Short mmCIF file of C-alpha atoms in Angstrom, two decimals:
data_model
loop_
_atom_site.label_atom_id
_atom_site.label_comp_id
_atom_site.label_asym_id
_atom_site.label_seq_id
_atom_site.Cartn_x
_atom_site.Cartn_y
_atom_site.Cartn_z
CA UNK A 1 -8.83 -4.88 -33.51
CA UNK A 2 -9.80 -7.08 -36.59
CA UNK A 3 -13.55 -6.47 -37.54
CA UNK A 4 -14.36 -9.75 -38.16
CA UNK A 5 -16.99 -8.36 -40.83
CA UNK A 6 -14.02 -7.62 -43.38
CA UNK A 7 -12.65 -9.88 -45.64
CA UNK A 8 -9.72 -11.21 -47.10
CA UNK A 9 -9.36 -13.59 -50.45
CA UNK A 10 -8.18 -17.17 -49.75
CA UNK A 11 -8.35 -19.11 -53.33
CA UNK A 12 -11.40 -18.05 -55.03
CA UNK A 13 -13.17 -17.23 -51.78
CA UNK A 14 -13.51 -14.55 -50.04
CA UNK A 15 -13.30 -14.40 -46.19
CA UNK A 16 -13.51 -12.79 -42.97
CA UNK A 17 -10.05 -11.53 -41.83
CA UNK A 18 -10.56 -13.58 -38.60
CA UNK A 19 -10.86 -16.46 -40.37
CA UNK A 20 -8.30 -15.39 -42.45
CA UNK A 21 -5.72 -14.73 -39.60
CA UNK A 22 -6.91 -17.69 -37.82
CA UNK A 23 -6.52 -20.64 -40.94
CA UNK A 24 -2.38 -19.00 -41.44
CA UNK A 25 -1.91 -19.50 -37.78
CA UNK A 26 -3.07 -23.21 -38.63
CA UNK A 27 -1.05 -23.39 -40.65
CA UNK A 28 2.12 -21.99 -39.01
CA UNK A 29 1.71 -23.77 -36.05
CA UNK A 30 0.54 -27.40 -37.70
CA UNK A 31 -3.30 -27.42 -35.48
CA UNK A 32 -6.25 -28.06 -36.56
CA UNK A 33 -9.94 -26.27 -35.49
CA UNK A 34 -6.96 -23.56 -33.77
CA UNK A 35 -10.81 -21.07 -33.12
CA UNK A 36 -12.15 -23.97 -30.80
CA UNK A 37 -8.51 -23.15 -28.94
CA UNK A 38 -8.97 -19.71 -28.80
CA UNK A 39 -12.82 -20.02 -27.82
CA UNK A 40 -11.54 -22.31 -24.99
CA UNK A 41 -8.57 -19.68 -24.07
CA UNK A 42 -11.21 -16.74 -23.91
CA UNK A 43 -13.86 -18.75 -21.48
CA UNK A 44 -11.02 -19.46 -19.24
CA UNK A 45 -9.83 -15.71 -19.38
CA UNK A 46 -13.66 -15.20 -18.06
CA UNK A 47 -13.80 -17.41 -15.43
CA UNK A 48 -10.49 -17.39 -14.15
CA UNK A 49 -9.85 -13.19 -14.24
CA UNK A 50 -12.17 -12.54 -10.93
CA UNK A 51 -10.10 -15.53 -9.36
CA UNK A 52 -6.92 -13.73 -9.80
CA UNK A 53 -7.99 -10.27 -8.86
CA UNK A 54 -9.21 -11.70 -5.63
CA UNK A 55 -5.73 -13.52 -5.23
CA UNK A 56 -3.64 -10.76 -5.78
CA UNK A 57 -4.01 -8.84 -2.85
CA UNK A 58 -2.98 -11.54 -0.49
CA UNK A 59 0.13 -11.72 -2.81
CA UNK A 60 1.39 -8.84 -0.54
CA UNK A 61 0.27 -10.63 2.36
CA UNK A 62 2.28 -13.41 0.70
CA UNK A 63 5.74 -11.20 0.59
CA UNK A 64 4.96 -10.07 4.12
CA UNK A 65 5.83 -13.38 5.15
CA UNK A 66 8.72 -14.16 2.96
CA UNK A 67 10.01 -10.76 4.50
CA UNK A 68 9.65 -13.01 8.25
CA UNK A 69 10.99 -16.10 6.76
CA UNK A 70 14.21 -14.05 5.68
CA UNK A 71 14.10 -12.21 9.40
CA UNK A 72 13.98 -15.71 11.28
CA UNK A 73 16.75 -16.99 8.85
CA UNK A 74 18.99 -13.96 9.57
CA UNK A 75 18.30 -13.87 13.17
CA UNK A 76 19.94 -17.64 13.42
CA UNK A 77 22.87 -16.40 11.53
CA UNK A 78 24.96 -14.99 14.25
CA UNK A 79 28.20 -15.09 12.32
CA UNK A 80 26.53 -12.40 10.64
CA UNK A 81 26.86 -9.69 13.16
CA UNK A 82 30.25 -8.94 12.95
CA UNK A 83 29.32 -7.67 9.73
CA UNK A 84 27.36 -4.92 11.10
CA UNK A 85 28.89 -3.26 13.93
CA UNK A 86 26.26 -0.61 14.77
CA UNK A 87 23.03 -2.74 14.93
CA UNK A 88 22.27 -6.57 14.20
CA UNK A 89 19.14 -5.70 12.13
CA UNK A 90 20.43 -3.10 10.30
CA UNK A 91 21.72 -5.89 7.47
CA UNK A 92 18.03 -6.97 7.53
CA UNK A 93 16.49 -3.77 7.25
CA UNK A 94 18.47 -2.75 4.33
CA UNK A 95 17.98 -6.37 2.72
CA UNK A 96 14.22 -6.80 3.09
CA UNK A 97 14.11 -2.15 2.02
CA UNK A 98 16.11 -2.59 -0.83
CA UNK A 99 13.93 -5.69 -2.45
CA UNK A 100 10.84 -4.38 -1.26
CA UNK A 101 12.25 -0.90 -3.24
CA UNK A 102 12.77 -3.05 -5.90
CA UNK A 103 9.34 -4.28 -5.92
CA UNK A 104 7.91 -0.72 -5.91
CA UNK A 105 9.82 0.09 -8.82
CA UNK A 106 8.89 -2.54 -10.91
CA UNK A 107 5.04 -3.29 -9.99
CA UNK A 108 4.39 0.46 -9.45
CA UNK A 109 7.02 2.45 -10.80
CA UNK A 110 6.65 3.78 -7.14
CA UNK A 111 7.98 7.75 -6.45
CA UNK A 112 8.19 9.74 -3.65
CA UNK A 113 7.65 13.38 -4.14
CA UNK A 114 8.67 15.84 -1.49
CA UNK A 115 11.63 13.12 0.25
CA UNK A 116 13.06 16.15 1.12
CA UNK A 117 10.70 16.96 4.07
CA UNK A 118 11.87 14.19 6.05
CA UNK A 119 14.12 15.30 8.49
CA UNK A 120 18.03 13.87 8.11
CA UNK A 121 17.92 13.94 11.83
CA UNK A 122 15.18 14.78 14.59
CA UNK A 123 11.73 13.88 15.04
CA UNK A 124 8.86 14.18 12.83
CA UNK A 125 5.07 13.34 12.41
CA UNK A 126 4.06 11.19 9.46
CA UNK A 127 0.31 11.41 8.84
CA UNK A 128 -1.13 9.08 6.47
CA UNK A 129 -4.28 7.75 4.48
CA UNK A 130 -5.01 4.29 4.93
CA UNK A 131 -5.47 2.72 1.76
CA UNK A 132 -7.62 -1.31 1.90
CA UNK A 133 -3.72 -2.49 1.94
CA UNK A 134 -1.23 0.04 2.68
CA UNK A 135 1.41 -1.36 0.46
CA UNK A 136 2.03 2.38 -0.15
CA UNK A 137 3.62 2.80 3.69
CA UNK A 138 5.60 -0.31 2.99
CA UNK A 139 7.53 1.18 0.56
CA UNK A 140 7.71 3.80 1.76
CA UNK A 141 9.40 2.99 5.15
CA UNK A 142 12.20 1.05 2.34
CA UNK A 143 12.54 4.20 0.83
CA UNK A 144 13.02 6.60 3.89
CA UNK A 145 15.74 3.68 5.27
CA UNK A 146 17.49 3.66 1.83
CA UNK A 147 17.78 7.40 1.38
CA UNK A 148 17.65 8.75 4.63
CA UNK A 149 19.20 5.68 6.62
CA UNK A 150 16.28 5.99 9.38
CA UNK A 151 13.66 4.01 10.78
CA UNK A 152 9.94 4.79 10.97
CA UNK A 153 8.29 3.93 13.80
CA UNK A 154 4.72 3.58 12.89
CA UNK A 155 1.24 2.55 15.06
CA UNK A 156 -0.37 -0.55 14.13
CA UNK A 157 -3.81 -1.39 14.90
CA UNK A 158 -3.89 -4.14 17.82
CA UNK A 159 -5.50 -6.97 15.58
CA UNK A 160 -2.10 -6.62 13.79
CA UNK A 161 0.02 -8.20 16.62
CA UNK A 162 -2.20 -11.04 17.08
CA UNK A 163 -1.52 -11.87 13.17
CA UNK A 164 0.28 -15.80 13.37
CA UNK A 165 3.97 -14.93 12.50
CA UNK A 166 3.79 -11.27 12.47
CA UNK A 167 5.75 -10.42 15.71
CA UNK A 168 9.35 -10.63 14.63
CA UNK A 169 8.60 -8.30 11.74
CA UNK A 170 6.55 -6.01 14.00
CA UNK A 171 9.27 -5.80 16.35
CA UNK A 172 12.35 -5.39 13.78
CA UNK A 173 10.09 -2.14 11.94
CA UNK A 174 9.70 -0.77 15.30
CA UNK A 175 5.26 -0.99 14.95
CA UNK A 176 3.76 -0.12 18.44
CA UNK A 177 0.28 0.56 19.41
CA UNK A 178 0.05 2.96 21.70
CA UNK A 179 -0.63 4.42 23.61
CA UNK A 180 -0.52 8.33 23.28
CA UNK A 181 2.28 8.65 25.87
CA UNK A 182 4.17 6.06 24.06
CA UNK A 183 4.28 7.96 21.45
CA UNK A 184 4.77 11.37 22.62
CA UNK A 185 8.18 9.67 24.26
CA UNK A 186 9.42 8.21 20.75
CA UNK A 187 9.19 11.35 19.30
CA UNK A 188 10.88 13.35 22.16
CA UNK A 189 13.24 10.59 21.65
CA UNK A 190 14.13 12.17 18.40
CA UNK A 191 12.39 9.29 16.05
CA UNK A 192 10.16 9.13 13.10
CA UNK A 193 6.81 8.30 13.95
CA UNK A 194 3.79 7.38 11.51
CA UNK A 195 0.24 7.05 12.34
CA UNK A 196 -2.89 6.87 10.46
CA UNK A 197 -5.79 8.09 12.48
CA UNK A 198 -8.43 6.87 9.98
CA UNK A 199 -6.68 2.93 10.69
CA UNK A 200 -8.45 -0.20 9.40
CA UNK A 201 -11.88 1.50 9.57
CA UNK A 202 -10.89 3.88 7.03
CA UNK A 203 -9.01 0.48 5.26
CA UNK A 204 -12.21 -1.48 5.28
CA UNK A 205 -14.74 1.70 4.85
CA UNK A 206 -13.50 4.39 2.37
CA UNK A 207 -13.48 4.00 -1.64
CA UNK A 208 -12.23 5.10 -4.51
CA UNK A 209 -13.55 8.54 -3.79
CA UNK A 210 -10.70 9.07 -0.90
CA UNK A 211 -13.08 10.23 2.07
CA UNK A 212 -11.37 10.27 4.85
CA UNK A 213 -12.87 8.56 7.94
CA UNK A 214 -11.66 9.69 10.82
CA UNK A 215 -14.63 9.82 13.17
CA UNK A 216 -14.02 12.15 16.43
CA UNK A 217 -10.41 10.61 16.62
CA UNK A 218 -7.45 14.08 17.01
CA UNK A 219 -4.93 12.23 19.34
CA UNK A 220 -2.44 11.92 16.96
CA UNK A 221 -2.63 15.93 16.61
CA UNK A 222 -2.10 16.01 20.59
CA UNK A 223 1.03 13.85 19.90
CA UNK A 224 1.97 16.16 17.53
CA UNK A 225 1.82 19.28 19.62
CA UNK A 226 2.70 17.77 23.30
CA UNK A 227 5.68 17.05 21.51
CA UNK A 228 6.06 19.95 19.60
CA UNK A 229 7.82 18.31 16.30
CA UNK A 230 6.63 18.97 12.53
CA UNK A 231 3.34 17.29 11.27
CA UNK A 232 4.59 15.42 7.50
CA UNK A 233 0.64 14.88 5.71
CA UNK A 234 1.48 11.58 3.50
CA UNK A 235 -0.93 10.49 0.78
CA UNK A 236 -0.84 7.87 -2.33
CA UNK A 237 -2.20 8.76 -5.43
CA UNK A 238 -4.07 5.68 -6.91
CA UNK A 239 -3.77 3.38 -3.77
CA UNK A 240 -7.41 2.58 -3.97
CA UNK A 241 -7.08 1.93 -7.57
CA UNK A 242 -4.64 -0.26 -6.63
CA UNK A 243 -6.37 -2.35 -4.19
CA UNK A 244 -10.26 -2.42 -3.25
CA UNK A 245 -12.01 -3.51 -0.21
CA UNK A 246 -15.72 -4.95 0.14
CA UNK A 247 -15.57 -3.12 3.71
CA UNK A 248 -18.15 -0.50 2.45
CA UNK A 249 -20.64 -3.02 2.94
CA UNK A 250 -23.50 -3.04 5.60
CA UNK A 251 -22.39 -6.99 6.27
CA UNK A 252 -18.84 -6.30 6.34
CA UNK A 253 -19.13 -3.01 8.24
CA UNK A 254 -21.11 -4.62 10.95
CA UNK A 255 -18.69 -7.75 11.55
CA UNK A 256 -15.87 -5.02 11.56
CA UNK A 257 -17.35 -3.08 14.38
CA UNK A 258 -18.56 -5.99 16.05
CA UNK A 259 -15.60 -7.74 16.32
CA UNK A 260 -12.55 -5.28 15.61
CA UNK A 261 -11.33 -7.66 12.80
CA UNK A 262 -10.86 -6.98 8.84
CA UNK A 263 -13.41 -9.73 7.65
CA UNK A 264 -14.03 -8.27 4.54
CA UNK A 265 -12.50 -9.77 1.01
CA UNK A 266 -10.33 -7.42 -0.77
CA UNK A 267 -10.12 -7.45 -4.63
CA UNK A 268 -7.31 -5.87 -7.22
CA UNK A 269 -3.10 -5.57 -7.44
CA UNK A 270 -3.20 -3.73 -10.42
CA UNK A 271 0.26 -2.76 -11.35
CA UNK A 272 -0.82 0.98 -11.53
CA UNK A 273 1.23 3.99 -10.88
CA UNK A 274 1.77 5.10 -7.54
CA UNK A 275 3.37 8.38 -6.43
CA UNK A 276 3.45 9.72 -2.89
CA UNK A 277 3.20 13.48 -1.31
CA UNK A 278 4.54 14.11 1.24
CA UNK A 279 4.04 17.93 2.71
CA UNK A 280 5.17 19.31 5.89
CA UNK A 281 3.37 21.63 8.81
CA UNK A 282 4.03 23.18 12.44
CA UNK A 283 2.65 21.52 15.06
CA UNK A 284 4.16 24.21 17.19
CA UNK A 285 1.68 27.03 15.71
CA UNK A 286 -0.15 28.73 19.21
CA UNK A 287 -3.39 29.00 16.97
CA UNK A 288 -3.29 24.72 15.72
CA UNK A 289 -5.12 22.60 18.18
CA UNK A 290 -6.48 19.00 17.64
CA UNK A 291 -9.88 20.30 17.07
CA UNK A 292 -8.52 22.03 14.13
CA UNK A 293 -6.64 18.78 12.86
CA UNK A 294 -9.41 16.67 12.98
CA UNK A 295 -11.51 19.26 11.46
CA UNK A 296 -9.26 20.07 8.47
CA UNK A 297 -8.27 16.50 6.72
CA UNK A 298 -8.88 17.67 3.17
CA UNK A 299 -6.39 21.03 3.81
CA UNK A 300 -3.71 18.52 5.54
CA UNK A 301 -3.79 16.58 2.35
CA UNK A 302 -2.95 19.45 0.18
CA UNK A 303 -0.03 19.43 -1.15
CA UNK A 304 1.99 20.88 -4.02
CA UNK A 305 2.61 18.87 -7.46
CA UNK A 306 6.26 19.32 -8.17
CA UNK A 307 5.49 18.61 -11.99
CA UNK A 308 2.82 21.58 -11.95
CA UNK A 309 2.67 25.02 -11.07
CA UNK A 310 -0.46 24.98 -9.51
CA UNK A 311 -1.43 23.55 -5.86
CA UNK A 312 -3.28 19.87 -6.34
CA UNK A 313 -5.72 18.50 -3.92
CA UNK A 314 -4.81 14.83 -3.88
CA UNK A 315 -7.57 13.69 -1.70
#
């Protein structure tokens, strides 16, 4: 930073070093009156910065349908099956999971800590925090099909499939919504299954404090023990740092629980750091019931910091 209260000599004058700096870029660059340019440059910086942080969320919405664009283009492109003998999306999957990795990488220098507790085979539980967009689970799912080969089924909220355009997509990621029996069966089936009891209320509602809204909900726990498979708790540090939602508000709130739909504006896509725990429990434990689930959020997202000796709470 130049304190523009310094000086500099220029001839037989002396200066501030702003002005300084600012009369050899004139001269470098051949302009005249080069501070009304900068002045200019600043003002727009001012009033086009909340612009852009209100536009960059919906970038992600953006990719989202890019990702269907390249689905419906595939889908048409029969000659391309013989390619893949076991499954006609699997091509797609590992397309769309290996640029959305790349995305991750780049943006977010995304990492998964703790890969390890998904399951190379069998069924498992993934529990997650909702952040206002959960670009977190995204890559995530790319990650778990790049290094693990699987799918993850995971339980949308029903406002989801009523999105224009969204249906291919929901249906090549395997997204469901219910109901609990539906999802006791896919895990029996031996699939990954993700579900985030806090859903778009906890998208819309919680902050950059992390409280986790679940309200009286402890089905997914019942999942979780009817079919007797592990519980994986996943969270993302900085996803709300990432991306904010106005949900918190008593406007937004009440259009949200009025009329089931995300109304509210959401603000950021910061390229900050993202790293996600992963952690792993019994469901099949005689003394864990739902209650104890529901009750228990903050011990569920516990987890262990492989880059520290000590246990973190991440939530």
């Amino acid at each position: 930073m130049i304190d523009r209260n310094q000086t500099c000599g220029i001839g037989q004058d002396s200066v501030p070093y702003m002005t300084c700096l600012i009369h050899i870029l004139e001269g470098w660059f051949g302009v005249e009156q080069l501070e009304d340019y900068l002045n200019f440059a600043n003002y727009l910086l001012w009033v086009f910065t909340p612009l852009i942080l209100l536009i960059l969320p919906y970038f992600t919405i953006f990719l989202l349908y890019l990702t269907i664009i390249f689905l419906h283009i595939y889908k048409r492109k029969n000659v391309l099956k013989e390619a893949y003998s076991h499954n006609l999306w699997d091509g797609a999957r590992k397309t769309v999971a290996t640029l959305w990795d790349g995305h991750a990488a780049v943006w977010h220098g995304y990492e998964v800590h703790g890969m390890e507790k998904i399951p190379e085979e069998g069924p498992a539980l993934i529990i997650f925090y909702h952040g206002a967009i959960p670009i977190d689970f995204y890559y995530f799912m790319a990650k778990i099909f790049i290094h693990k080969g699987r799918t993850c089924r995971v339980v949308a909220d029903h406002f989801v499939f009523k999105i224009p355009g969204f249906s291919l997509l929901l249906d090549v990621f395997c997204a469901l919504h219910g109901p609990r029996e539906k999802c006791v069966e896919i895990l029996r089936s031996g699939h990954l299954l993700a579900i985030s009891p806090g859903g778009v209320r906890e998208a819309l509602i919680s902050d950059e404090t992390y409280n986790i809204i679940w309200g009286n909900r402890k089905g997914f726990a019942q999942v979780a023990i009817d079919a007797k498979v592990p519980i994986i708790p996943m969270f993302t540090q900085n996803i709300r740092e990432g991306f904010r939602s106005l949900g918190g508000t008593r406007l937004f709130r009440w259009l949200y629980e009025k009329f089931r739909y995300p109304f509210a504006p959401m603000y950021g896509g910061f390229p900050v750091k993202l790293r996600t725990y992963l952690d792993g429990w019994r469901s099949e434990d005689p003394h864990l019931t739902p209650m104890i689930l529901q009750n228990q959020p903050k011990h569920l997202f516990t987890v262990k910091d492989p880059d520290q000796e000590a246990e973190v709470v991440i939530i």
